[in-house]
Structure formats: C-alpha cells, structure tokens
Tab-separated table of C-alpha atoms in Angstrom:
chain	number	residue	atom	x	y	z
A	1242	UNK	CA	-98.962	28.944	29.136
A	1243	UNK	CA	-97.919	25.459	29.382
A	1244	UNK	CA	-95.335	24.500	32.173
A	1245	UNK	CA	-91.817	23.939	31.406
A	1246	UNK	CA	-91.728	21.313	34.185
A	1247	UNK	CA	-93.960	18.462	34.300
A	1248	UNK	CA	-93.462	16.702	37.576
A	1249	UNK	CA	-96.394	14.306	36.799
A	1250	UNK	CA	-93.962	12.258	34.659
A	1251	UNK	CA	-93.011	10.490	37.839
A	1252	UNK	CA	-96.634	9.041	38.324
A	1253	UNK	CA	-96.595	7.565	34.703
A	1254	UNK	CA	-96.163	3.914	34.189
A	1255	UNK	CA	-92.594	2.724	33.139
A	1256	UNK	CA	-93.949	-0.221	31.372
A	1257	UNK	CA	-93.565	-2.913	34.013
A	1258	UNK	CA	-96.662	-1.803	36.189
A	1259	UNK	CA	-94.577	0.437	38.362
A	1260	UNK	CA	-94.642	4.156	38.242
A	1261	UNK	CA	-91.193	6.188	37.706
A	1262	UNK	CA	-91.622	7.370	41.399
A	1263	UNK	CA	-91.621	3.860	42.664
A	1264	UNK	CA	-88.448	3.305	40.367
A	1265	UNK	CA	-86.848	6.132	41.844
A	1266	UNK	CA	-87.454	4.937	45.321
A	1267	UNK	CA	-86.016	1.586	44.316
A	1268	UNK	CA	-82.890	3.270	42.969
A	1269	UNK	CA	-82.413	5.135	46.151
A	1270	UNK	CA	-82.516	2.087	48.096
A	1271	UNK	CA	-79.934	0.611	45.886
A	1272	UNK	CA	-77.738	3.653	46.384
A	1273	UNK	CA	-78.084	3.601	50.176
A	1274	UNK	CA	-77.409	-0.402	50.199
A	1275	UNK	CA	-74.215	0.151	47.986
A	1276	UNK	CA	-72.914	3.089	50.285
A	1277	UNK	CA	-73.888	1.264	53.567
A	1278	UNK	CA	-72.274	-1.949	52.815
A	1279	UNK	CA	-69.044	-0.349	51.345
A	1280	UNK	CA	-68.832	1.816	54.405
A	1281	UNK	CA	-68.815	-1.372	56.585
A	1282	UNK	CA	-65.998	-2.841	54.605
A	1283	UNK	CA	-63.993	0.507	54.651
A	1284	UNK	CA	-64.387	0.731	58.134
A	1285	UNK	CA	-63.382	-2.721	59.116
A	1286	UNK	CA	-60.546	-2.834	56.519
A	1287	UNK	CA	-59.349	0.471	56.638
A	1288	UNK	CA	-59.212	0.636	60.611
A	1289	UNK	CA	-57.243	-2.746	60.491
A	1290	UNK	CA	-54.830	-1.569	57.592
A	1291	UNK	CA	-54.347	1.682	59.424
A	1292	UNK	CA	-53.591	-0.008	62.774
A	1293	UNK	CA	-51.103	-2.324	61.227
A	1294	UNK	CA	-49.159	0.881	59.639
A	1295	UNK	CA	-48.403	1.911	63.264
A	1296	UNK	CA	-47.221	-1.442	64.784
A	1297	UNK	CA	-43.943	-1.129	66.444
A	1298	UNK	CA	-41.405	-4.026	65.697
A	1299	UNK	CA	-43.439	-5.517	62.992
A	1300	UNK	CA	-41.739	-3.984	59.675
A	1301	UNK	CA	-43.340	-6.824	57.191
A	1302	UNK	CA	-46.818	-5.856	58.582
A	1303	UNK	CA	-46.324	-2.218	58.294
A	1304	UNK	CA	-44.929	-2.791	54.518
A	1305	UNK	CA	-47.692	-5.056	53.573
A	1306	UNK	CA	-50.220	-2.341	54.983
A	1307	UNK	CA	-48.336	0.397	53.197
A	1308	UNK	CA	-48.538	-1.429	49.968
A	1309	UNK	CA	-52.391	-1.967	50.396
A	1310	UNK	CA	-52.966	1.885	50.938
A	1311	UNK	CA	-50.726	2.960	48.006
A	1312	UNK	CA	-52.338	0.327	45.828
A	1313	UNK	CA	-55.890	1.074	46.322
A	1314	UNK	CA	-55.650	4.801	46.852
A	1315	UNK	CA	-53.610	5.515	43.600
A	1316	UNK	CA	-55.693	3.418	41.110
A	1317	UNK	CA	-58.886	5.286	39.931
A	1318	UNK	CA	-62.218	3.989	41.473
A	1319	UNK	CA	-63.702	3.529	38.129
A	1320	UNK	CA	-60.612	1.408	37.101
A	1321	UNK	CA	-60.970	-0.765	40.322
A	1322	UNK	CA	-64.695	-1.363	39.924
A	1323	UNK	CA	-64.258	-2.612	36.384
A	1324	UNK	CA	-61.262	-4.836	37.344
A	1325	UNK	CA	-63.493	-6.472	40.178
A	1326	UNK	CA	-66.595	-6.715	37.763
A	1327	UNK	CA	-64.988	-7.904	34.561
A	1328	UNK	CA	-61.365	-8.812	35.096
A	1329	UNK	CA	-61.176	-11.022	37.963
A	1330	UNK	CA	-64.178	-12.966	37.118
A	1331	UNK	CA	-62.299	-14.091	34.060
A	1332	UNK	CA	-59.139	-14.747	35.729
A	1333	UNK	CA	-60.934	-16.637	38.764
A	1334	UNK	CA	-64.149	-18.405	37.590
A	1335	UNK	CA	-65.586	-19.006	40.819
A	1336	UNK	CA	-65.902	-15.449	41.322
A	1337	UNK	CA	-68.554	-15.492	38.394
A	1338	UNK	CA	-70.968	-16.874	41.073
A	1339	UNK	CA	-70.453	-13.529	43.216
A	1340	UNK	CA	-73.389	-11.162	42.584
A	1341	UNK	CA	-72.299	-7.836	40.837
A	1342	UNK	CA	-73.613	-5.957	43.935
A	1343	UNK	CA	-71.004	-7.596	46.204
A	1344	UNK	CA	-68.135	-6.839	43.874
A	1345	UNK	CA	-69.112	-3.394	43.601
A	1346	UNK	CA	-69.326	-3.309	47.291
A	1347	UNK	CA	-65.755	-4.710	47.615
A	1348	UNK	CA	-64.213	-2.511	44.921
A	1349	UNK	CA	-65.803	0.737	46.592
A	1350	UNK	CA	-65.213	-0.422	50.159
A	1351	UNK	CA	-61.355	-1.366	49.633
A	1352	UNK	CA	-60.797	1.938	47.725
A	1353	UNK	CA	-62.176	3.947	50.624
A	1354	UNK	CA	-60.329	1.778	53.211
A	1355	UNK	CA	-57.194	3.030	51.744
A	1356	UNK	CA	-58.121	6.547	52.610
A	1357	UNK	CA	-59.387	5.549	56.033
A	1358	UNK	CA	-56.369	3.803	56.575
A	1359	UNK	CA	-54.273	6.804	56.297
A	1360	UNK	CA	-56.436	8.617	58.714
A	1361	UNK	CA	-56.308	6.018	61.170
A	1362	UNK	CA	-52.389	5.966	61.088
A	1363	UNK	CA	-52.501	9.877	61.297
A	1364	UNK	CA	-54.753	9.470	64.239
A	1365	UNK	CA	-52.652	7.205	66.021
A	1366	UNK	CA	-49.526	9.036	65.208
A	1367	UNK	CA	-50.897	12.225	66.673
A	1368	UNK	CA	-51.214	10.736	70.268
A	1369	UNK	CA	-48.515	11.328	72.696
A	1370	UNK	CA	-46.092	8.673	73.158
A	1371	UNK	CA	-47.135	8.589	76.840
A	1372	UNK	CA	-50.349	6.703	75.886
A	1373	UNK	CA	-48.423	3.770	74.732
A	1374	UNK	CA	-46.080	3.933	77.688
A	1375	UNK	CA	-49.115	3.949	79.848
A	1376	UNK	CA	-50.478	0.695	78.491
A	1377	UNK	CA	-47.034	-0.762	78.913
A	1378	UNK	CA	-46.616	0.246	82.347
A	1379	UNK	CA	-49.761	-1.599	83.463
A	1380	UNK	CA	-48.911	-4.827	81.651
A	1381	UNK	CA	-50.896	-4.559	78.627
A	1382	UNK	CA	-49.778	-6.491	75.518
A	1383	UNK	CA	-49.599	-4.559	72.362
A	1384	UNK	CA	-52.919	-5.771	71.169
A	1385	UNK	CA	-54.446	-4.679	74.439
A	1386	UNK	CA	-52.661	-1.305	74.399
A	1387	UNK	CA	-54.099	-0.588	71.029
A	1388	UNK	CA	-57.804	-1.749	72.120
A	1389	UNK	CA	-57.784	-0.179	75.402
A	1390	UNK	CA	-55.786	2.895	75.164
A	1391	UNK	CA	-54.645	3.828	71.839
A	1392	UNK	CA	-57.542	3.307	69.506
A	1393	UNK	CA	-60.481	4.739	71.606
A	1394	UNK	CA	-58.324	7.904	71.750
A	1395	UNK	CA	-57.536	7.749	67.884
A	1396	UNK	CA	-61.190	7.544	66.978
A	1397	UNK	CA	-62.069	10.606	68.514
A	1398	UNK	CA	-59.226	12.476	66.599
A	1399	UNK	CA	-60.299	11.080	63.213
A	1400	UNK	CA	-64.086	11.232	63.399
A	1401	UNK	CA	-64.297	14.678	61.730
A	1402	UNK	CA	-62.317	13.628	58.448
A	1403	UNK	CA	-64.182	10.109	58.897
A	1404	UNK	CA	-67.423	12.243	58.643
A	1405	UNK	CA	-66.147	13.811	55.302
A	1406	UNK	CA	-65.056	10.353	53.819
A	1407	UNK	CA	-68.443	8.803	54.662
A	1408	UNK	CA	-70.147	11.499	52.766
A	1409	UNK	CA	-67.421	11.041	49.832
A	1410	UNK	CA	-68.335	7.538	49.742
A	1411	UNK	CA	-72.115	8.274	49.341
A	1412	UNK	CA	-71.224	10.486	46.314
A	1413	UNK	CA	-68.464	7.830	44.808
A	1414	UNK	CA	-71.426	5.124	44.902
A	1415	UNK	CA	-72.577	6.655	41.618
A	1416	UNK	CA	-70.005	5.117	39.853
A	1417	UNK	CA	-71.804	1.722	40.390
A	1418	UNK	CA	-74.099	2.763	37.251
A	1419	UNK	CA	-71.036	1.823	35.129
A	1420	UNK	CA	-71.838	-1.759	35.764
A	1421	UNK	CA	-75.410	-1.488	35.570
A	1422	UNK	CA	-76.185	-1.281	39.256
A	1423	UNK	CA	-79.760	0.308	39.356
A	1424	UNK	CA	-78.846	3.152	41.862
A	1425	UNK	CA	-79.808	6.782	41.305
A	1426	UNK	CA	-77.373	7.738	38.575
A	1427	UNK	CA	-78.376	4.680	36.619
A	1428	UNK	CA	-82.001	5.688	37.252
A	1429	UNK	CA	-81.184	9.300	35.831
A	1430	UNK	CA	-79.431	7.774	32.591
A	1431	UNK	CA	-82.337	5.490	32.006
A	1432	UNK	CA	-85.342	7.569	33.054
A	1433	UNK	CA	-84.148	10.670	31.606
A	1434	UNK	CA	-83.901	9.070	28.200
A	1435	UNK	CA	-87.018	7.183	28.290
A	1436	UNK	CA	-89.172	10.150	29.361
A	1437	UNK	CA	-87.566	12.956	27.542
A	1438	UNK	CA	-88.012	14.724	30.891
A	1439	UNK	CA	-84.021	14.752	32.014
A	1440	UNK	CA	-84.213	17.970	34.000
A	1441	UNK	CA	-87.097	16.735	36.281
A	1442	UNK	CA	-85.320	13.436	36.841
A	1443	UNK	CA	-82.025	15.259	37.332
A	1444	UNK	CA	-83.616	17.468	39.933
A	1445	UNK	CA	-85.177	14.498	41.792
A	1446	UNK	CA	-82.004	12.594	41.834
A	1447	UNK	CA	-80.020	15.417	43.054
A	1448	UNK	CA	-82.429	16.183	45.943
A	1449	UNK	CA	-82.213	12.580	47.236
A	1450	UNK	CA	-78.443	12.875	47.012
A	1451	UNK	CA	-78.641	15.805	49.062
A	1452	UNK	CA	-81.122	14.569	51.547
A	1453	UNK	CA	-78.861	11.319	52.124
A	1454	UNK	CA	-75.869	13.609	52.497
A	1455	UNK	CA	-77.449	15.866	54.914
A	1456	UNK	CA	-78.750	12.752	56.919
A	1457	UNK	CA	-75.209	11.107	57.177
A	1458	UNK	CA	-73.584	14.560	58.119
A	1459	UNK	CA	-76.080	15.094	61.014
A	1460	UNK	CA	-75.804	11.447	62.428
A	1461	UNK	CA	-71.806	11.517	62.168
A	1462	UNK	CA	-72.093	14.899	64.095
A	1463	UNK	CA	-74.475	13.628	66.968
A	1464	UNK	CA	-72.051	10.615	67.199
A	1465	UNK	CA	-68.936	12.958	67.230
A	1466	UNK	CA	-70.742	15.043	69.913
A	1467	UNK	CA	-71.280	12.182	71.936
A	1468	UNK	CA	-68.015	10.603	71.829
A	1469	UNK	CA	-65.627	13.774	72.209
A	1470	UNK	CA	-63.640	14.258	75.665
A	1471	UNK	CA	-64.048	17.673	76.710
A	1472	UNK	CA	-60.399	19.449	77.035
A	1473	UNK	CA	-58.781	16.824	75.152
A	1474	UNK	CA	-55.854	18.288	73.354
A	1475	UNK	CA	-53.720	16.284	70.739
A	1476	UNK	CA	-50.082	16.572	70.976
A	1477	UNK	CA	-48.548	17.437	67.653
A	1478	UNK	CA	-45.478	16.228	66.022
A	1479	UNK	CA	-44.560	12.955	67.676
A	1480	UNK	CA	-46.704	9.864	67.457
A	1481	UNK	CA	-47.786	7.095	69.693
A	1482	UNK	CA	-47.715	4.980	66.780
A	1483	UNK	CA	-43.784	4.449	66.649
C-alpha cells in the first residue's frame, strides 16, 4: 500500500535549482531574522517607554509614553503591518526606499514594545519605594538612580513575563507572510499549493516553530536563572516608580 505521507517531496526541485528543503531552511532563517530583529527593537523601545511612564515630576513624558503604549497595543498587529508597509510609504515617499523587511520589523517591534513597556512599568512600580530613596540618599540623579538601582532590580522581576513575550513575538512573526516576507508561513502557503502536499509541509513548518520556541524558552530560562537574586522578595502594592 502506498504511504499516505511522502516526505521525499522536500528533495524535489522547486523550479529554481533549489530543493524544497533548502527553501524551507531559507524560510526558517527569514522567520528567525524577523523575530530577532523585532525583539531588539521591542526591548530598546519598550524599555525606554516603560521607564518614561514611571518618571517622577515629568507628567508630559509620562503622557507621551502612555499614548505610545495605548496606540500600539490596541491596534491589531496585522493592521499595523499594513499601515507601515502600504500606507506610510504613500504618505511619505522617501519611505519607499526602506526595504519591506525593515518595515515589518519596525511594525512588529513597536507592537511588542507597547507590551514590554507595560511590563517594565509594572516591574518598576513593584519595587519598594526605598529603592528610589536609597539612590537619592547617596546623591544619584534620577537617571543614575534608574540605571544603577531601579532598572537592575526591575529587570529581574519582569524576566519571566518577558520570556513569554519573546515566544509570542516569534509566533507573531508569521503575520509577515501577509506582505510577502518569505518566512515559514509564507513558505507553507506557497509550497503546500505547489506540491499538493500541504500536510507534510504543514508538519515540517510546525516542527520548526516548535524547535524555535523551545530554544528561546531554554535560553531565556538560563538567563533568568543566572540573574535572579536568591531571597529577593518583591514588595506589593506601592511602587518605586512614583
């Protein structure tokens, strides 16, 4: 009886001199590139905006950061990608010179930054007020207090949810197929149709997503274990961000 599955389909030529397996590996690299680049944008922007939301005596900066979070958190990701990819280049012609990959990274990075900013805010405000007062007592400026006292402790608090957010970002990278970024989901839609073997292609793509997610999870868990402070207990209720 002929086997239902035909895994040899990945060894077939796709018509351009490469096999479908080689194409699959290229699509995986695109997925990792989109997710990794977006993660860097999200961490930098999210950390900055989250910190701004907790600044004392800076109401305008707090409002600007709050608007950023609410704007990018409440608009669906796919809509944001379409805006960055199709709408803004029409309004601002110089943006037409920006590669589509970069526009997708910006959209995904900004979307995720709004969620990370909320985690950073919560982490800072979860610290005892004494952390801020300790920095002030030794003569630190506000910037120095955040750099040397508040943020190092807050990062340890937010790392577990940050791990989940990193995995969500990896999965959210799949929406890049909507603007023809040749990542794994795009690969599945194209190759599944070309080969008439969607099940095999689907399973291979799912396997790579699982492998990627497990690696991200293990790496983040390793870092979390290294940076945790034994015996550190977060005070509830009042925060150091006010």
